[in-house]
Short mmCIF file of C-alpha atoms in Angstrom, two decimals:
data_model
loop_
_atom_site.label_atom_id
_atom_site.label_comp_id
_atom_site.label_asym_id
_atom_site.label_seq_id
_atom_site.Cartn_x
_atom_site.Cartn_y
_atom_site.Cartn_z
CA UNK A 7 -208.74 65.56 40.12
CA UNK A 8 -206.15 63.13 37.99
CA UNK A 9 -206.44 62.64 34.81
CA UNK A 10 -206.24 59.02 33.34
CA UNK A 11 -203.60 57.81 31.28
CA UNK A 12 -203.37 54.90 28.92
CA UNK A 13 -199.74 53.47 27.80
CA UNK A 14 -199.51 51.69 24.10
CA UNK A 15 -197.08 49.10 23.09
CA UNK A 16 -196.38 51.72 20.61
CA UNK A 17 -195.67 54.22 23.37
CA UNK A 18 -193.18 51.35 24.90
CA UNK A 19 -191.96 51.33 21.38
CA UNK A 20 -191.63 55.08 20.32
CA UNK A 21 -189.61 55.51 24.04
CA UNK A 22 -187.10 52.60 23.15
CA UNK A 23 -186.34 54.41 20.18
CA UNK A 24 -186.38 58.02 21.30
CA UNK A 25 -183.94 56.93 23.79
CA UNK A 26 -181.72 55.58 21.68
CA UNK A 27 -182.04 51.78 23.04
CA UNK A 28 -183.50 50.16 20.27
CA UNK A 29 -179.82 48.58 19.22
CA UNK A 30 -178.88 47.10 22.80
CA UNK A 31 -182.91 45.35 22.83
CA UNK A 32 -182.12 43.72 19.35
CA UNK A 33 -178.96 42.78 20.15
CA UNK A 34 -180.41 41.13 23.23
CA UNK A 35 -183.55 39.34 21.23
CA UNK A 36 -180.95 38.42 18.76
CA UNK A 37 -178.97 36.46 21.65
CA UNK A 38 -182.19 34.93 22.97
CA UNK A 39 -183.29 33.58 19.61
CA UNK A 40 -179.27 32.32 18.81
CA UNK A 41 -179.18 30.59 21.97
CA UNK A 42 -182.91 29.02 21.74
CA UNK A 43 -182.20 28.28 18.18
CA UNK A 44 -178.57 26.34 19.04
CA UNK A 45 -179.62 24.72 22.06
CA UNK A 46 -182.61 22.80 20.51
CA UNK A 47 -180.02 21.79 17.30
CA UNK A 48 -177.59 20.79 20.33
CA UNK A 49 -180.30 18.56 21.93
CA UNK A 50 -180.05 20.46 25.72
CA UNK A 51 -182.76 19.48 27.93
CA UNK A 52 -184.21 21.20 30.88
CA UNK A 53 -185.28 19.35 33.53
CA UNK A 54 -187.91 20.12 36.12
CA UNK A 55 -185.98 20.36 38.83
CA UNK A 56 -183.64 22.63 37.42
CA UNK A 57 -185.65 24.74 36.00
CA UNK A 58 -187.21 24.85 39.50
CA UNK A 59 -184.03 25.58 41.58
CA UNK A 60 -183.41 28.43 38.75
CA UNK A 61 -186.61 29.74 39.43
CA UNK A 62 -186.16 29.93 43.37
CA UNK A 63 -182.38 31.38 42.38
CA UNK A 64 -184.46 34.57 40.63
CA UNK A 65 -186.49 34.99 43.52
CA UNK A 66 -183.28 35.02 45.92
CA UNK A 67 -181.77 37.35 43.20
CA UNK A 68 -184.41 39.87 43.55
CA UNK A 69 -185.71 39.66 46.98
CA UNK A 70 -188.78 37.84 46.23
CA UNK A 71 -189.11 36.09 49.56
CA UNK A 72 -192.51 35.64 49.56
CA UNK A 73 -195.40 34.76 47.46
CA UNK A 74 -197.10 38.40 47.51
CA UNK A 75 -193.38 39.71 46.90
CA UNK A 76 -192.91 37.96 43.71
CA UNK A 77 -197.16 38.67 42.50
CA UNK A 78 -196.46 42.32 43.28
CA UNK A 79 -192.70 42.44 41.67
CA UNK A 80 -194.38 40.50 38.19
CA UNK A 81 -196.89 43.01 37.96
CA UNK A 82 -194.32 46.16 38.73
CA UNK A 83 -193.04 44.81 35.41
CA UNK A 84 -195.69 43.79 33.31
CA UNK A 85 -195.14 40.14 33.58
CA UNK A 86 -197.07 37.10 34.06
CA UNK A 87 -195.98 33.93 36.11
CA UNK A 88 -195.99 32.40 32.61
CA UNK A 89 -193.27 35.15 31.64
CA UNK A 90 -191.41 34.45 34.68
CA UNK A 91 -191.13 30.94 34.39
CA UNK A 92 -189.95 31.56 30.55
CA UNK A 93 -187.28 34.03 32.28
CA UNK A 94 -186.07 31.17 34.39
CA UNK A 95 -186.07 28.98 31.17
CA UNK A 96 -184.16 31.41 29.40
CA UNK A 97 -181.10 31.80 31.97
CA UNK A 98 -180.83 28.59 32.69
CA UNK A 99 -180.86 27.45 29.05
CA UNK A 100 -178.29 29.87 28.31
CA UNK A 101 -176.58 28.66 31.17
CA UNK A 102 -176.35 25.24 29.91
CA UNK A 103 -175.22 26.36 26.42
CA UNK A 104 -172.08 28.20 27.61
CA UNK A 105 -170.92 25.26 29.64
CA UNK A 106 -171.90 22.59 26.28
CA UNK A 107 -169.79 24.88 23.85
CA UNK A 108 -166.97 26.60 26.01
CA UNK A 109 -165.90 25.26 29.50
CA UNK A 110 -163.82 22.34 27.58
CA UNK A 111 -162.35 25.16 25.78
CA UNK A 112 -161.15 27.42 29.08
CA UNK A 113 -157.79 25.70 30.19
CA UNK A 114 -156.21 26.46 26.98
CA UNK A 115 -157.64 29.70 26.81
CA UNK A 116 -155.99 30.38 29.78
CA UNK A 117 -152.87 28.65 28.96
CA UNK A 118 -152.46 30.78 26.20
CA UNK A 119 -153.49 34.10 28.05
CA UNK A 120 -152.00 33.49 31.11
CA UNK A 121 -150.08 36.86 31.72
CA UNK A 122 -153.10 38.60 31.70
CA UNK A 123 -154.44 36.86 33.95
CA UNK A 124 -151.71 37.41 36.89
CA UNK A 125 -152.50 40.17 39.73
CA UNK A 126 -151.14 42.01 41.77
CA UNK A 127 -151.71 44.19 45.06
CA UNK A 128 -151.05 47.47 45.02
CA UNK A 129 -151.45 50.45 46.85
CA UNK A 130 -151.49 53.98 45.32
CA UNK A 131 -151.74 57.82 45.70
CA UNK A 132 -151.33 60.63 43.41
CA UNK A 133 -149.79 64.40 44.22
CA UNK A 134 -150.20 66.81 42.00
CA UNK A 135 -145.94 67.72 42.32
CA UNK A 136 -143.41 66.29 40.80
CA UNK A 137 -140.77 67.18 43.50
CA UNK A 138 -142.91 66.19 45.98
CA UNK A 139 -144.15 62.66 44.16
CA UNK A 140 -140.28 61.94 43.95
CA UNK A 141 -139.61 63.22 47.60
CA UNK A 142 -142.04 60.35 48.82
CA UNK A 143 -141.18 57.67 46.47
CA UNK A 144 -136.72 58.23 48.00
CA UNK A 145 -138.73 58.09 51.25
CA UNK A 146 -139.81 55.23 50.91
CA UNK A 147 -136.80 53.82 49.67
CA UNK A 148 -134.86 54.38 52.57
CA UNK A 149 -137.66 53.73 55.00
CA UNK A 150 -138.10 56.97 56.19
CA UNK A 151 -141.85 56.28 56.06
CA UNK A 152 -144.38 53.60 54.86
CA UNK A 153 -146.91 54.05 52.12
CA UNK A 154 -149.86 53.83 54.53
CA UNK A 155 -148.54 56.63 56.37
CA UNK A 156 -148.39 58.75 53.26
CA UNK A 157 -151.72 58.30 52.37
CA UNK A 158 -153.46 59.01 54.98
CA UNK A 159 -151.49 62.36 54.98
CA UNK A 160 -151.78 62.84 51.14
CA UNK A 161 -155.33 61.44 50.35
CA UNK A 162 -158.21 63.98 51.18
CA UNK A 163 -160.98 62.18 51.73
CA UNK A 164 -161.57 60.39 54.71
CA UNK A 165 -164.03 57.90 53.54
CA UNK A 166 -161.50 56.87 50.75
CA UNK A 167 -158.75 56.39 53.39
CA UNK A 168 -161.59 54.28 55.87
CA UNK A 169 -162.59 51.85 53.12
CA UNK A 170 -159.30 51.42 51.78
CA UNK A 171 -159.91 52.30 48.11
CA UNK A 172 -156.09 52.84 47.97
CA UNK A 173 -155.40 49.99 47.96
CA UNK A 174 -156.37 47.50 44.68
CA UNK A 175 -156.07 44.26 43.54
CA UNK A 176 -155.51 44.46 39.99
CA UNK A 177 -154.57 42.62 36.51
CA UNK A 178 -152.65 44.02 33.84
CA UNK A 179 -155.82 45.70 31.77
CA UNK A 180 -156.95 47.58 34.79
CA UNK A 181 -153.75 49.83 34.53
CA UNK A 182 -152.83 52.60 32.03
CA UNK A 183 -150.08 50.67 29.93
CA UNK A 184 -147.17 52.57 31.12
CA UNK A 185 -148.34 51.80 35.05
CA UNK A 186 -148.84 47.87 34.20
CA UNK A 187 -145.89 47.37 32.62
CA UNK A 188 -143.80 49.17 35.72
CA UNK A 189 -146.42 46.95 38.20
CA UNK A 190 -145.76 43.76 36.85
CA UNK A 191 -142.20 44.25 35.95
CA UNK A 192 -141.63 45.10 39.80
CA UNK A 193 -140.31 42.70 42.81
CA UNK A 194 -142.40 43.32 45.47
CA UNK A 195 -142.50 44.49 48.20
CA UNK A 196 -141.53 47.79 46.57
CA UNK A 197 -142.52 51.16 45.08
CA UNK A 198 -142.02 52.34 41.83
CA UNK A 199 -140.77 55.63 40.54
CA UNK A 200 -144.17 58.14 39.98
CA UNK A 201 -145.73 58.10 36.76
CA UNK A 202 -147.27 61.30 35.33
CA UNK A 203 -151.10 60.73 34.89
CA UNK A 204 -154.32 62.75 34.11
CA UNK A 205 -155.06 63.54 38.06
CA UNK A 206 -150.98 64.26 38.77
CA UNK A 207 -148.13 62.23 39.52
CA UNK A 208 -148.84 58.45 41.29
CA UNK A 209 -146.86 56.80 43.22
CA UNK A 210 -147.71 52.83 43.40
CA UNK A 211 -146.37 50.65 46.33
CA UNK A 212 -146.14 46.56 44.79
CA UNK A 213 -147.12 44.63 47.47
CA UNK A 214 -147.31 41.18 46.02
CA UNK A 215 -148.04 39.89 42.47
CA UNK A 216 -149.95 36.53 42.31
CA UNK A 217 -148.98 34.33 39.56
CA UNK A 218 -152.02 33.41 37.48
CA UNK A 219 -153.97 30.39 38.84
CA UNK A 220 -157.17 28.87 36.87
CA UNK A 221 -159.85 29.00 40.08
CA UNK A 222 -163.62 28.01 39.49
CA UNK A 223 -164.46 31.77 39.71
CA UNK A 224 -161.81 32.69 36.70
CA UNK A 225 -163.08 29.65 34.92
CA UNK A 226 -166.46 30.92 35.12
CA UNK A 227 -165.12 34.05 33.63
CA UNK A 228 -163.41 32.90 30.84
CA UNK A 229 -166.35 30.96 30.14
CA UNK A 230 -168.77 34.22 30.09
CA UNK A 231 -165.89 35.88 27.99
CA UNK A 232 -165.79 32.78 25.40
CA UNK A 233 -169.54 32.56 25.25
CA UNK A 234 -169.78 36.41 24.45
CA UNK A 235 -167.13 36.07 21.71
CA UNK A 236 -169.37 33.20 20.36
CA UNK A 237 -172.45 35.48 20.65
CA UNK A 238 -171.16 38.17 18.87
CA UNK A 239 -169.86 36.04 16.01
CA UNK A 240 -173.00 34.21 15.32
CA UNK A 241 -174.85 37.61 15.42
CA UNK A 242 -172.50 39.03 12.63
CA UNK A 243 -173.94 35.96 10.57
CA UNK A 244 -177.66 36.91 11.22
CA UNK A 245 -179.65 38.50 8.44
CA UNK A 246 -181.75 40.22 11.25
CA UNK A 247 -185.47 41.46 10.16
CA UNK A 248 -187.56 43.71 13.07
CA UNK A 249 -191.25 42.77 12.69
CA UNK A 250 -192.39 46.18 14.08
CA UNK A 251 -193.02 49.53 13.48
#
């Protein structure tokens, strides 16, 4: 016979404390309040149509394709219909405030940091021996074999070869400083001399260097970066009191 267990709000709070989630939860709650207060102060308004569209996007994100799916999901997450509407409002007002505060700053931010947004298409493989690494490097220089052949020979995981994990599109911050400097100083297509890493000797073939371009995707990323920085600054200015047990 199964035993009945009752979980109280205090049980949930204690679990959050004991699993060290409180700092993150407090930060999220603080950000939410900062966003609400600032949006109101800035006079930002949410229309019924915008709210409905955001709610629809939330349903798509969480694969809530029917009313039954939605109600089941709400029950699973201890949410009411009103909570779901508030969730949609929070998501929408956050996006509106982000655009309001940060969109105009994106071009200047991008211009000041263009080098950070250059990208490179690289192919890489790691071997254990420095002698083998140099031998492979020189064979590439002399066009005795191509990089794909080296990958198939020296990458032990078949699924990694098939999925193309040896090929990456990277920015400077994605790589260790020494490798990053060599990659972005290369004249593609070319290989760079093997570099010692924690896992062995890395051979990198630089296929292409793509100059920085302010695409819509990158603009959205920069907006989010600027907004996160703004939130952190605002949080530091707050005197936060926890009215909980």
